mmCIF file of C-alpha atoms in Angstrom:
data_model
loop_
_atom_site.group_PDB
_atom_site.id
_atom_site.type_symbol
_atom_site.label_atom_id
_atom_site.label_comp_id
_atom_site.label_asym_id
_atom_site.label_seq_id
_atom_site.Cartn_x
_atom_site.Cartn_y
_atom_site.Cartn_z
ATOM 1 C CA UNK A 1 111.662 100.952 98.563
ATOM 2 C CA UNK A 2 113.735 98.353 100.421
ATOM 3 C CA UNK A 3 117.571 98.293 98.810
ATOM 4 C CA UNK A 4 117.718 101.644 97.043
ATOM 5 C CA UNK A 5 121.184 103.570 97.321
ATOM 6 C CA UNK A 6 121.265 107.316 97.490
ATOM 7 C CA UNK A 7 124.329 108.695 96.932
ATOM 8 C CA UNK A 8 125.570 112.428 98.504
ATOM 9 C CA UNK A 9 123.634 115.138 96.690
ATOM 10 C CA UNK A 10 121.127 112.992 95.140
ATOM 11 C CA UNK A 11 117.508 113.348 95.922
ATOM 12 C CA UNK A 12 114.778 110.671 96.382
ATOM 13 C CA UNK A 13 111.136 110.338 95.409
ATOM 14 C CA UNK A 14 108.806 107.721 97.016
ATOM 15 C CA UNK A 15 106.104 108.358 94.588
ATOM 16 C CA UNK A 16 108.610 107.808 91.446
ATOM 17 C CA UNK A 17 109.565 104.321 93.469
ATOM 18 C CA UNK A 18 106.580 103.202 93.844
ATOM 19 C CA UNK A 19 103.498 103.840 91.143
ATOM 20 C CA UNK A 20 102.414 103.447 88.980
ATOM 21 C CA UNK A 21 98.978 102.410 91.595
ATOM 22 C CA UNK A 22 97.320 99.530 89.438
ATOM 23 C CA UNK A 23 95.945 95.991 89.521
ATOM 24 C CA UNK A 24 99.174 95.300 86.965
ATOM 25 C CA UNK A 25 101.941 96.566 89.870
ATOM 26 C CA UNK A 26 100.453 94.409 92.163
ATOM 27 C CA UNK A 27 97.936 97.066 94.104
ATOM 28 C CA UNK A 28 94.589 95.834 95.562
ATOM 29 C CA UNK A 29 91.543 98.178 95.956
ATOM 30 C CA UNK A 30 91.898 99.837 99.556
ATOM 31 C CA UNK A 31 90.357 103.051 101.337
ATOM 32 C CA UNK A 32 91.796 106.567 100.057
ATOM 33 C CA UNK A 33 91.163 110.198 101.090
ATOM 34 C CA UNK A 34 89.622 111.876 97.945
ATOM 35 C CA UNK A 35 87.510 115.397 97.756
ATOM 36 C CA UNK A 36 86.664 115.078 101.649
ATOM 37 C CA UNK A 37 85.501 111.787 101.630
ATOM 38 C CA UNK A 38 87.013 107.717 102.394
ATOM 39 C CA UNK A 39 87.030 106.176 98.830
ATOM 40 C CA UNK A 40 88.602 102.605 97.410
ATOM 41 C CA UNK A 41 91.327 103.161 94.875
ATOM 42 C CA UNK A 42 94.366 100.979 93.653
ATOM 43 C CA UNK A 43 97.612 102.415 96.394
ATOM 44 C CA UNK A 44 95.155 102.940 99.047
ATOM 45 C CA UNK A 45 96.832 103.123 101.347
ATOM 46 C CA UNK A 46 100.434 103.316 100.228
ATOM 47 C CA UNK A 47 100.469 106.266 102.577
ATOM 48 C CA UNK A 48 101.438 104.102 105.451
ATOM 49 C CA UNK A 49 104.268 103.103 103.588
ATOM 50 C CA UNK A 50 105.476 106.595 103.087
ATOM 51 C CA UNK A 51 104.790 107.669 106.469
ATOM 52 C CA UNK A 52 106.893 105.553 108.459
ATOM 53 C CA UNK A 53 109.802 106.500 105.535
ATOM 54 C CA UNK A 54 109.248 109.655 106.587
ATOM 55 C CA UNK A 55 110.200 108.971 110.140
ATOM 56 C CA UNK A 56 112.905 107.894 109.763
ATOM 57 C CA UNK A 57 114.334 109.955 107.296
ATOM 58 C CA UNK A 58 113.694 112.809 110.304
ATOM 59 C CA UNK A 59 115.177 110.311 113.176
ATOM 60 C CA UNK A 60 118.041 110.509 110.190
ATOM 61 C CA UNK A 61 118.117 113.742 110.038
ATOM 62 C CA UNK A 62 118.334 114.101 106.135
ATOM 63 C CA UNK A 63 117.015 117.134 104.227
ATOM 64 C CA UNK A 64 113.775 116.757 103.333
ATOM 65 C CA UNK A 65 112.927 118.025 100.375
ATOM 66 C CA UNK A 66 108.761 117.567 99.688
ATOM 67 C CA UNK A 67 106.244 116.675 102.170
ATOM 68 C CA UNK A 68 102.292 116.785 102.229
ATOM 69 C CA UNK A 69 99.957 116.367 105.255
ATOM 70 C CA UNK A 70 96.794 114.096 104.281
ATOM 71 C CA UNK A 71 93.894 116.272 103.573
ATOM 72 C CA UNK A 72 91.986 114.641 106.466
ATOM 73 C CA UNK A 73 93.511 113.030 110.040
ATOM 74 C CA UNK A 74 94.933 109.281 110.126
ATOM 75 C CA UNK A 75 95.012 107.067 112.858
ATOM 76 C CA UNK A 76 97.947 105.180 112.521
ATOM 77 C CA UNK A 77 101.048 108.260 113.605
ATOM 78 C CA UNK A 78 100.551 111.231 115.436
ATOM 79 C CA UNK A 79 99.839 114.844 113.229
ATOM 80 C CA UNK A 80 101.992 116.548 111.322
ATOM 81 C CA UNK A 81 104.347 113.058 111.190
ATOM 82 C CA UNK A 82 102.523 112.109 107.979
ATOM 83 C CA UNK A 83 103.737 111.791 104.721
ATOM 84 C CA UNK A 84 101.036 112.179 102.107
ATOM 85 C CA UNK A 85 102.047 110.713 98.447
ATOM 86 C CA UNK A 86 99.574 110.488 95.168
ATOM 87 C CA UNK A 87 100.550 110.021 92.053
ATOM 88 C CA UNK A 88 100.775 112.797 89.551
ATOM 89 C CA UNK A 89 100.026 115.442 92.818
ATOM 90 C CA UNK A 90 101.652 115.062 95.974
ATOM 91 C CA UNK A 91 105.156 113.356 96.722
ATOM 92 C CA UNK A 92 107.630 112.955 99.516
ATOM 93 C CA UNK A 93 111.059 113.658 98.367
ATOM 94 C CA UNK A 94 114.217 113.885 100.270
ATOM 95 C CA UNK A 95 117.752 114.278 99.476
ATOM 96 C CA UNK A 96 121.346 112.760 100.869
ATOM 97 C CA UNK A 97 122.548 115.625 102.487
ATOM 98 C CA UNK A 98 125.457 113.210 104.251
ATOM 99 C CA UNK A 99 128.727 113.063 102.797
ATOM 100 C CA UNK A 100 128.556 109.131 102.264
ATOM 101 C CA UNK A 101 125.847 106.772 100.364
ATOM 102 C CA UNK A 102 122.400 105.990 102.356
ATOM 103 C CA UNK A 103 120.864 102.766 102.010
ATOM 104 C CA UNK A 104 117.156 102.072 102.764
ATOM 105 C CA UNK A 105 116.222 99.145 104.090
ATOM 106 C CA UNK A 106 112.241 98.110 104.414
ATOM 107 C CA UNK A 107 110.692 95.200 105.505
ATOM 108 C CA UNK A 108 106.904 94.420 106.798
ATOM 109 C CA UNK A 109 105.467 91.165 108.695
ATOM 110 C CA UNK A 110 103.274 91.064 111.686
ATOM 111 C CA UNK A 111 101.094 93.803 111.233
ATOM 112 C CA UNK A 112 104.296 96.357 110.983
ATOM 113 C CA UNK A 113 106.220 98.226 108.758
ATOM 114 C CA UNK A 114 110.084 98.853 109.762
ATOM 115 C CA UNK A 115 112.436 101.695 107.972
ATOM 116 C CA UNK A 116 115.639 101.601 108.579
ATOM 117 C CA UNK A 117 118.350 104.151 106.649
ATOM 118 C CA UNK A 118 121.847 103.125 106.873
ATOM 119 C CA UNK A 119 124.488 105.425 106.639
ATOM 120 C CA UNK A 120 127.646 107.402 107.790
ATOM 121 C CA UNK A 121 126.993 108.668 111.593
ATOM 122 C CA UNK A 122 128.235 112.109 111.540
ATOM 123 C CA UNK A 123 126.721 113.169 115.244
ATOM 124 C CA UNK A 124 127.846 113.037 118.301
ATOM 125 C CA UNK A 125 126.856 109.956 120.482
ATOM 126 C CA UNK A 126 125.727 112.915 123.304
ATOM 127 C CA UNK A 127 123.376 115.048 120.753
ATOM 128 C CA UNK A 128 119.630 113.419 121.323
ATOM 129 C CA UNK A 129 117.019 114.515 118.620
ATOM 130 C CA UNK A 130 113.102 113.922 119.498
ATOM 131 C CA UNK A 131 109.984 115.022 117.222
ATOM 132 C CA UNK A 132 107.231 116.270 119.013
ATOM 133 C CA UNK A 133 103.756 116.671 117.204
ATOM 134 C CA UNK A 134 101.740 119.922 118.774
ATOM 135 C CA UNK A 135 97.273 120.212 117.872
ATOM 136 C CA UNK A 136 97.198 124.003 117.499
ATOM 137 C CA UNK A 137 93.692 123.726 117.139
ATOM 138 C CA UNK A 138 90.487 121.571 116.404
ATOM 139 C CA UNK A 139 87.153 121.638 114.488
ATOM 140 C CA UNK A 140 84.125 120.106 114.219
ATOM 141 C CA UNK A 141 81.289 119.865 111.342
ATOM 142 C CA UNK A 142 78.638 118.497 112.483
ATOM 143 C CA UNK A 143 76.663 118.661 109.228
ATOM 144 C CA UNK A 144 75.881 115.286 107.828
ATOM 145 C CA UNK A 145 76.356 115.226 104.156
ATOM 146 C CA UNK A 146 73.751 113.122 101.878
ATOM 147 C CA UNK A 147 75.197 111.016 98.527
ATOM 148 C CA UNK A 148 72.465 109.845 96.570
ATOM 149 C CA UNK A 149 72.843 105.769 96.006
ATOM 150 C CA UNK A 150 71.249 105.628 92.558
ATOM 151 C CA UNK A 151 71.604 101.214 93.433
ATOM 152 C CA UNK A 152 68.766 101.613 95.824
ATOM 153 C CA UNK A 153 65.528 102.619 96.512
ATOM 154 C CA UNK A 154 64.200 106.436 97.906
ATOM 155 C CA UNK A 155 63.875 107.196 101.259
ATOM 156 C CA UNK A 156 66.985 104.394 101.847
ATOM 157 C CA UNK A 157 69.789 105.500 104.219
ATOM 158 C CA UNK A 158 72.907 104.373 105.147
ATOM 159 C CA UNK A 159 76.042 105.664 107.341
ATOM 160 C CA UNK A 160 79.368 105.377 104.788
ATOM 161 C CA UNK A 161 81.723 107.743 107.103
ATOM 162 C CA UNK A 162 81.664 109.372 110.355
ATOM 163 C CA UNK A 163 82.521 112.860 111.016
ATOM 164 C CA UNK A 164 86.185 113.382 111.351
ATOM 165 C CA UNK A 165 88.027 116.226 113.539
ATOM 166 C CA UNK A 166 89.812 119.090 111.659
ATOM 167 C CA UNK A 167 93.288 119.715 113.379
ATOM 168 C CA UNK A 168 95.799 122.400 112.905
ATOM 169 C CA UNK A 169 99.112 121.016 114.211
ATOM 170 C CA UNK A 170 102.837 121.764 113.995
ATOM 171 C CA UNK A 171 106.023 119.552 114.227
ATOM 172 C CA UNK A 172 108.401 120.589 116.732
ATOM 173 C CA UNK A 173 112.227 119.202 116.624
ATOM 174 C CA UNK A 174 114.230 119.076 119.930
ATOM 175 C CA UNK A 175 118.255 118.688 119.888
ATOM 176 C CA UNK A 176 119.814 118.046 122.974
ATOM 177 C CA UNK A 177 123.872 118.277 122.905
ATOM 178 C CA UNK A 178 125.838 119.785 125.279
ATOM 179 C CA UNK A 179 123.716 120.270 128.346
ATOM 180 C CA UNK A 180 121.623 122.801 125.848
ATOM 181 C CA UNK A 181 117.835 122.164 124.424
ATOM 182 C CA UNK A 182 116.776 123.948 121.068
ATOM 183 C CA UNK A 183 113.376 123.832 119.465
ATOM 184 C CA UNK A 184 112.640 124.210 115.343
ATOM 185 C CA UNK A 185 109.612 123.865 113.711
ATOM 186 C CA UNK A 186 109.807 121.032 110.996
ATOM 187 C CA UNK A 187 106.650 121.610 109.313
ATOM 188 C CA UNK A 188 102.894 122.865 109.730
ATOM 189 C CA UNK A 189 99.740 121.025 109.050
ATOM 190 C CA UNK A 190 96.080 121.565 108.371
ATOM 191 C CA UNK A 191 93.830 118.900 108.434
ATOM 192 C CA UNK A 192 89.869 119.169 106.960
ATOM 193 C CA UNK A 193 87.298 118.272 108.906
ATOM 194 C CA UNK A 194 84.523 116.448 107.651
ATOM 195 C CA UNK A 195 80.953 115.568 108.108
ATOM 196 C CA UNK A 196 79.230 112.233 108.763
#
């Protein structure tokens, strides 16, 4: 992703950028959400490269065009300021809605990932923006779910996952300019929860 130009009007997709998810492209096997439960796949994880993209495309504020919640919580940003991406079903897409060229610049080392989005600063050095995550609501299943392990022998159990929380949350932007506050909702999500 690091050193791609967008020019005004053009729109960007993270998931075109960066698949195809195999061995080949340089992907290791990592953990992935899939049908409720914490799976290896090639571009596990790619998710928290998208993610932080997605942050700063808001701090930017360019139009965002696609955007999917994971199906279940993550740990590593607050919800509703995830960007889910898989290929061939979900994407994060956004466009230049500036009237000069973007440029995005990525870089990792030390255990973080840093977006930056260069650009033409249109606003005011007064107006302050700040995104605000808000947990509508929570669930619980406290079910456990069995997966028969055809490797080993009856009667054999073993913990894989633990339950997870399911969270209904909303993204909340705040301008500041002009001794005035307004509030907009950026997006909605609705996270599963899951069973041990």
């Amino acid at each position: 992703l690091n050193g791609h130009i967008i020019y005004p009007g053009e729109t960007f997709s993270v998931t075109a950028a960066v698949i195809p998810f195999t061995a080949e492209n340089g992907y290791m096997l990592a953990p992935s959400y899939e049908s409720g439960s914490v799976v290896d796949s090639y571009g596990g994880g790619i998710c928290q490269v998208s993610t932080p993209l997605y942050n700063a495309v808001l701090d930017a504020e360019l139009e965002v065009v696609e955007r999917h919640n994971h199906s279940m919580t993550v740990s590593y940003v607050e919800a509703s300021k995830d960007a889910a991406i898989a290929e061939g079903l979900l994407d994060f897409q956004f466009s230049n809605n500036t009237d000069a060229p973007i440029y995005i610049e990525g870089w990792a080392g030390g255990g973080q990932l840093t977006f930056n989005i260069f650009g033409k600063e249109y606003r005011p050095s007064d107006r302050y923006v700040e995104y605000i995550s808000e947990i509508l609501s929570t669930t619980t299943d406290t079910s456990v779910k069995l997966v028969a392990d055809y490797e080993n022998n009856v009667g054999y159990l073993e913990q894989t996952q633990s339950a997870m929380e399911g969270v209904e949350a909303v993204l909340w932007k705040q301008v500041t300019y002009n001794g005035e506050t307004t509030t907009e909702q950026v997006n909605s999500s609705h996270y599963q929860a899951t069973p041990a």
